[in-house]
Tab-separated table of C-alpha atoms in Angstrom:
chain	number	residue	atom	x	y	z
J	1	UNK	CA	54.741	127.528	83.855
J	2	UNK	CA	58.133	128.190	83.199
J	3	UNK	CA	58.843	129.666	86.717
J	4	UNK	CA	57.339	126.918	88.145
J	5	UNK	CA	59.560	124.217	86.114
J	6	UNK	CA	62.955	126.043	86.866
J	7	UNK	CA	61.463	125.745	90.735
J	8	UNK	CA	60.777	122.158	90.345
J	9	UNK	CA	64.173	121.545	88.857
J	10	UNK	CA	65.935	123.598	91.813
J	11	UNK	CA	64.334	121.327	94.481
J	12	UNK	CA	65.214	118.410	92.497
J	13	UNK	CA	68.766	119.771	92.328
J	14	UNK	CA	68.919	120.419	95.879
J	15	UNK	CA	67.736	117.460	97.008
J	16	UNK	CA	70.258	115.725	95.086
J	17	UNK	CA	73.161	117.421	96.936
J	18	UNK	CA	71.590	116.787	100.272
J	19	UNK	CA	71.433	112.708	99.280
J	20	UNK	CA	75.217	113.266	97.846
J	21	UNK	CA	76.147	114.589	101.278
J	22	UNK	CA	74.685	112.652	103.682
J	23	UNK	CA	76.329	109.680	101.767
J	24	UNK	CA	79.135	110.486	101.523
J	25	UNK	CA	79.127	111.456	105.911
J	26	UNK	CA	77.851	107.774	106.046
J	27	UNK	CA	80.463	106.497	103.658
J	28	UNK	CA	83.384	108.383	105.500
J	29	UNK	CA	81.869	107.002	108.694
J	30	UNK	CA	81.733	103.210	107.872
J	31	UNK	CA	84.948	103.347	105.931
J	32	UNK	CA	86.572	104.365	109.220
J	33	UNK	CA	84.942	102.353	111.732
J	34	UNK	CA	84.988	99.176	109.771
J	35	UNK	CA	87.985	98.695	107.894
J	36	UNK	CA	90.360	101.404	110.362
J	37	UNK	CA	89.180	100.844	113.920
J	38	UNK	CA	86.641	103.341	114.442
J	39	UNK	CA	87.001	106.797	116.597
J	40	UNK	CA	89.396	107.651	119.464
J	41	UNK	CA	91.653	110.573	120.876
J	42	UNK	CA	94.421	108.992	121.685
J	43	UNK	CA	97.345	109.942	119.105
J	44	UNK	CA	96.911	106.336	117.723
J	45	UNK	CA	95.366	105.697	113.680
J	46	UNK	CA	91.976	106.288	115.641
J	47	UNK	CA	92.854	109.713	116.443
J	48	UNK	CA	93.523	110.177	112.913
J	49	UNK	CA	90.226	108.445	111.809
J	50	UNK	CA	88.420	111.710	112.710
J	51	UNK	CA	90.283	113.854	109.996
J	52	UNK	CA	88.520	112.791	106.916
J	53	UNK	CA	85.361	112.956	109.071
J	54	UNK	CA	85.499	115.847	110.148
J	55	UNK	CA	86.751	117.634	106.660
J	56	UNK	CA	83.960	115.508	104.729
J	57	UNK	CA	81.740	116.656	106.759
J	58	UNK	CA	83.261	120.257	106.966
J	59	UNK	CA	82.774	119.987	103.319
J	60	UNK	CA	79.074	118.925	103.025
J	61	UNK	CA	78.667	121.808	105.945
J	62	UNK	CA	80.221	124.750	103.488
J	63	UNK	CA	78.437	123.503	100.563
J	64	UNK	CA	74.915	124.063	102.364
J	65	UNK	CA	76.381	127.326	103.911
J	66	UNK	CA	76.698	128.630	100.234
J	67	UNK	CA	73.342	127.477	99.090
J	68	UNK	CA	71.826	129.011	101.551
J	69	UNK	CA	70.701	132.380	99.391
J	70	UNK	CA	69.446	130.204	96.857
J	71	UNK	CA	65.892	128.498	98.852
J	72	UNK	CA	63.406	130.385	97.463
J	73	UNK	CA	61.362	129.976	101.145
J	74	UNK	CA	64.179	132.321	102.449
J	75	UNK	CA	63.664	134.714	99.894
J	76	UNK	CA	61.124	136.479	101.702
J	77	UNK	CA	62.764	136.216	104.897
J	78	UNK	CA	64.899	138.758	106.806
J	79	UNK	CA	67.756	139.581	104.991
J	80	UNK	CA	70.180	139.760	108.365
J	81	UNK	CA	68.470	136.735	109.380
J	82	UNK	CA	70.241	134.564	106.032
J	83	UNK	CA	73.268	136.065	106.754
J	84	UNK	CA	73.562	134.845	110.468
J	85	UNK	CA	72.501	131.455	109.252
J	86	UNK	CA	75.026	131.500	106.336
J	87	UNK	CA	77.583	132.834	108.878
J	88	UNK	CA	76.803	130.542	111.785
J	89	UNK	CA	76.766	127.547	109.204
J	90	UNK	CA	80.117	128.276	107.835
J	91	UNK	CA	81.576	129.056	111.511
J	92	UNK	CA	80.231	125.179	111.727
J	93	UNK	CA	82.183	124.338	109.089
J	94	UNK	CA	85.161	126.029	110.182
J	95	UNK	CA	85.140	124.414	113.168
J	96	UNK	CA	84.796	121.319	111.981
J	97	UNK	CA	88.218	121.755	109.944
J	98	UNK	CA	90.502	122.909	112.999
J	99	UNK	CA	89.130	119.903	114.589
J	100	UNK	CA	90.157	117.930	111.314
J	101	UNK	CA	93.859	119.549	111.266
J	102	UNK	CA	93.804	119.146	115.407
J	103	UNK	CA	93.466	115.341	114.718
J	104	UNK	CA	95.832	114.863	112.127
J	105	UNK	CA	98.783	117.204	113.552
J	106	UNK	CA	97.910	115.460	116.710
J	107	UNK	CA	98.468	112.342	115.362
J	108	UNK	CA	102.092	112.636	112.638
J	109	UNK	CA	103.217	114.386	116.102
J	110	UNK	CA	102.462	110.707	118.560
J	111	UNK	CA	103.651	108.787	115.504
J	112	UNK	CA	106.664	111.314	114.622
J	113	UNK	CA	105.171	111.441	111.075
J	114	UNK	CA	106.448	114.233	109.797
J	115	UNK	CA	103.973	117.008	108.747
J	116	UNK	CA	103.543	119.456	105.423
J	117	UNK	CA	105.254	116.912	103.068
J	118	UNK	CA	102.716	116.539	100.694
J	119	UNK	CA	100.104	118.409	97.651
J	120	UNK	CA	97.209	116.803	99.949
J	121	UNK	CA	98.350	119.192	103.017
J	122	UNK	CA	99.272	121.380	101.289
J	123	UNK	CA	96.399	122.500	99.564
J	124	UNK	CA	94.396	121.512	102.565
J	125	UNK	CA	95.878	123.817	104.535
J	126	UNK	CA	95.630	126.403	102.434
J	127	UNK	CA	92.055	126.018	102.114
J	128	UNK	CA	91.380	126.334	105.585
J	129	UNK	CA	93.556	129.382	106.236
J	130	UNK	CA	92.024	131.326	103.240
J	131	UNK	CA	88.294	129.727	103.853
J	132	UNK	CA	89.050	131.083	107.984
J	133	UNK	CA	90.214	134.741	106.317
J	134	UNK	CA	87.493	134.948	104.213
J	135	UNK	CA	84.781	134.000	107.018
J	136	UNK	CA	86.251	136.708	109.104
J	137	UNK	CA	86.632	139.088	106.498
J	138	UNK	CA	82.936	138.257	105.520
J	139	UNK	CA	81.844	138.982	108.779
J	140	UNK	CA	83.522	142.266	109.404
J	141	UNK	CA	82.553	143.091	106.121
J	142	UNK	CA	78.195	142.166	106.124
J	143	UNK	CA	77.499	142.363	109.670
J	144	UNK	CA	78.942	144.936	110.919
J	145	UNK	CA	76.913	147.939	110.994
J	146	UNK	CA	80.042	149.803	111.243
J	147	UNK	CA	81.465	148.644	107.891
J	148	UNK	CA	81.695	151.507	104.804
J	149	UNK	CA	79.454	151.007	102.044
J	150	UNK	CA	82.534	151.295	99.942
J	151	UNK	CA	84.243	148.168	101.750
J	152	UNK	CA	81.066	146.358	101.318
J	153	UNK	CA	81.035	147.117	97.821
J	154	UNK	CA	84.425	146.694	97.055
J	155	UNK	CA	84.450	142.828	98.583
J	156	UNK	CA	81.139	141.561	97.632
J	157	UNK	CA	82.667	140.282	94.184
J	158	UNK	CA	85.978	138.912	95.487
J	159	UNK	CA	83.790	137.026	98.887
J	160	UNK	CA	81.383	135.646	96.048
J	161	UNK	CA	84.705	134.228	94.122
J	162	UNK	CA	86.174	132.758	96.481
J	163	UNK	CA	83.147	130.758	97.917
J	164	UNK	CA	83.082	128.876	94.435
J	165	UNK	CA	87.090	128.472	94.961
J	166	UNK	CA	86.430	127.302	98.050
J	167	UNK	CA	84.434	124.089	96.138
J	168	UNK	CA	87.661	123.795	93.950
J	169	UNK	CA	89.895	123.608	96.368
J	170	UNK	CA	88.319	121.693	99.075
J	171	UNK	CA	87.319	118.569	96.439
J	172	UNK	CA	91.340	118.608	95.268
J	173	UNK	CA	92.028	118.295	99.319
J	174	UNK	CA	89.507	115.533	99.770
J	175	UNK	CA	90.269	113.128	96.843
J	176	UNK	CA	93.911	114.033	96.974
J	177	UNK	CA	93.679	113.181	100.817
J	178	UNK	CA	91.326	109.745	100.040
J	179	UNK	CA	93.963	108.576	97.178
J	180	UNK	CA	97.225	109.513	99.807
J	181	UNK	CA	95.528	107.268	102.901
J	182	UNK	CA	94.694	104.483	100.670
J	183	UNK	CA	98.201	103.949	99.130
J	184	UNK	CA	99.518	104.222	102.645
J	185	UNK	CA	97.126	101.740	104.134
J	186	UNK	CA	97.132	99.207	101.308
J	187	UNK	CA	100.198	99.241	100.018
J	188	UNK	CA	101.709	98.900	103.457
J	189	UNK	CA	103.909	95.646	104.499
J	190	UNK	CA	101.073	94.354	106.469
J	191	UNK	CA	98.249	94.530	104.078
J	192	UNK	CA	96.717	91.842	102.703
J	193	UNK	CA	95.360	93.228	99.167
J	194	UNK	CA	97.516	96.170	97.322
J	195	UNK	CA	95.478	98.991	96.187
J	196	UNK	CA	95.891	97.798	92.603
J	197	UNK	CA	94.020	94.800	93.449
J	198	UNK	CA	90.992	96.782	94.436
J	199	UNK	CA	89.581	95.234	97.620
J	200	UNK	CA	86.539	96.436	98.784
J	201	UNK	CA	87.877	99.377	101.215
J	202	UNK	CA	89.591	100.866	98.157
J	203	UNK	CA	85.734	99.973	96.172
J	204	UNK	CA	84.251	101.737	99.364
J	205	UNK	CA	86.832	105.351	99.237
J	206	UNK	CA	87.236	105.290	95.809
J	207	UNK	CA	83.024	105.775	96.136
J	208	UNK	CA	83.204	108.391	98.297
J	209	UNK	CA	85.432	110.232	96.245
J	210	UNK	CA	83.143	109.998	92.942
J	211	UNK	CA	79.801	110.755	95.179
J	212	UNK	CA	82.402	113.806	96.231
J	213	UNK	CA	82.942	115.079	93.348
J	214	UNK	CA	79.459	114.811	92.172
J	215	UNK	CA	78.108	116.817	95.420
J	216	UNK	CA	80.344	119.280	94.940
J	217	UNK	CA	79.208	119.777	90.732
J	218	UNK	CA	75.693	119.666	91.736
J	219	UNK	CA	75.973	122.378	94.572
J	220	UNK	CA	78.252	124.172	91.425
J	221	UNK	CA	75.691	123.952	89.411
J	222	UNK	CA	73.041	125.273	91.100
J	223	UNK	CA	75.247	128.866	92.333
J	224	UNK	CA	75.792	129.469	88.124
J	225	UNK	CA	71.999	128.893	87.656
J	226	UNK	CA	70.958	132.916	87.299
J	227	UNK	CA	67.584	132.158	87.556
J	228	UNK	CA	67.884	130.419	91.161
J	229	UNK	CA	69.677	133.244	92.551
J	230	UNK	CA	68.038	135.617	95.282
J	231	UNK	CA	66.049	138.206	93.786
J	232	UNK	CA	67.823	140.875	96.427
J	233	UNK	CA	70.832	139.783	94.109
J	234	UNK	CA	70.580	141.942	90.940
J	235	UNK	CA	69.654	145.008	93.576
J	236	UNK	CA	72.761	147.231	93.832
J	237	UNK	CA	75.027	146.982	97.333
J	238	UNK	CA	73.736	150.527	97.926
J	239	UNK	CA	70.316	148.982	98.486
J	240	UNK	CA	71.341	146.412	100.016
J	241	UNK	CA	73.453	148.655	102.724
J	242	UNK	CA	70.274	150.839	103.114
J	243	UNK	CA	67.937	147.641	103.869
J	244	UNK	CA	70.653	146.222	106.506
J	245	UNK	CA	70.961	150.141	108.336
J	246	UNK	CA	66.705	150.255	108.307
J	247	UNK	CA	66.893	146.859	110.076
J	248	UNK	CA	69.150	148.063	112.378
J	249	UNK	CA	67.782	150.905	113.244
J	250	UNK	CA	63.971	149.174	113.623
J	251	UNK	CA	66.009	146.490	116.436
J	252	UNK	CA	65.483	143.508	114.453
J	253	UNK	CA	62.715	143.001	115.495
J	254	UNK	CA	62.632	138.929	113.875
J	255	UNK	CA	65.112	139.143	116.807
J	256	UNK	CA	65.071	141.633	119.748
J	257	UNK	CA	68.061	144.810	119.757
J	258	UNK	CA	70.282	143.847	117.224
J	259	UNK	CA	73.310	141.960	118.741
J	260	UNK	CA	76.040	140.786	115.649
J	261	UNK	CA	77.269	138.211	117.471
């Protein structure tokens, strides 16, 4: 009864972050086409438009990505299968960041805006260096055949950290980032309402910020939940390294001769 409460609860959870996330896309979305002109690559404000797109979204991307060993309908599945789709989801999310920094770089360079000035880009950029060295290292590390037990072993801990520092850091980017446009935009000579004032674009950001910050507690919640974790977890990362070389060695067969990339 118990089990089947906590599993109730999970999916409750989980749906939760799925409705925070695919608000807070449609939020990001309207904010930008209807009070800043919509989408373009062009090195004008529209060019820029697709930064806090693309990292919102990169955001609700990773925060799936990390989830992923928590479904309890994957627990029974391939183990190498998860970690393609946890891979290949936070390669998606990756790529969805260089596109983000692509835009904005793109666009302080048109404007001669000048670039790295602030805690927003800073941290931002930080997060998406460390988040691209610790997908690589992750991957070198987990689906590699050649990789050492001891390397596996040794990492496992310090990948699993810095996924949940990942969540830290990536919120302080996005509502540092949606407080640093706003004063820009509507403070600026030409606007018609300060930000004190609170028109509705700042009612609208401000909102995506707070359904932010919730997404990114509920998805936090849900990785310090023991009980929701894979079973496969508590097993030791010797098992674990035997189950991945018997998969290998059987050809995957979920997915033909085993091909890492």
């Amino acid at each position: 009864m118990a089990k089947v409460k906590s599993g109730n609860m999970f999916y409750f959870a989980y749906s939760l972050s799925l409705l925070f996330g695919l608000i807070c896309v449609i939020i990001v979305i309207t904010w930008n086409t209807y009070y800043r002109g919509g989408f373009a690559w062009d090195g004008t404000g529209k060019m820029f438009n697709w930064h806090p797109l693309c990292m919102v979204s990169w955001f609700v991307l990773y925060g799936n990505a990390i989830l992923v060993y928590r479904l309890p309908f994957t627990w029974s599945s391939n183990k190498i299968t998860i970690k393609l789709v946890h891979a290949a989801l936070n390669l998606g999310a990756l790529i969805l960041a260089v596109i983000g920094l692509l835009a904005v770089f793109g666009f302080h360079n048109k404007m001669h805006i000048p670039n790295l000035y602030s805690i927003h880009s800073w941290v931002g950029l930080a997060t998406v260096i460390l988040f691209s060295l610790q997908w690589l290292l992750g991957f070198l590390s987990f689906l590699l055949p050649c990789a050492p037990l001891w390397v596996r072993a040794a990492y496992k801990d310090v990948h699993v950290f810095f996924g949940i520092c990942f969540l830290a850091m990536t919120i302080a980017a996005c509502l540092s980032g949606i407080n640093e446009k706003l004063f820009f935009v509507l403070n600026a000579a030409n606007s018609s309402t300060p930000y004190m004032k609170l028109p509705p674009e700042a009612y609208l950001a401000n909102t995506l910020g707070v359904l932010l910050l919730c997404f990114s507690l509920t998805v936090a919640w849900m990785l310090c939940k023991c009980e929701w974790k894979r079973p496969s977890a508590h097993t030791s990362i010797l098992n674990d390294a035997i189950e991945f070389s018997l998969e290998i060695q059987r050809g995957n067969r979920s997915f033909g001769p085993w091909n890492p990339l």
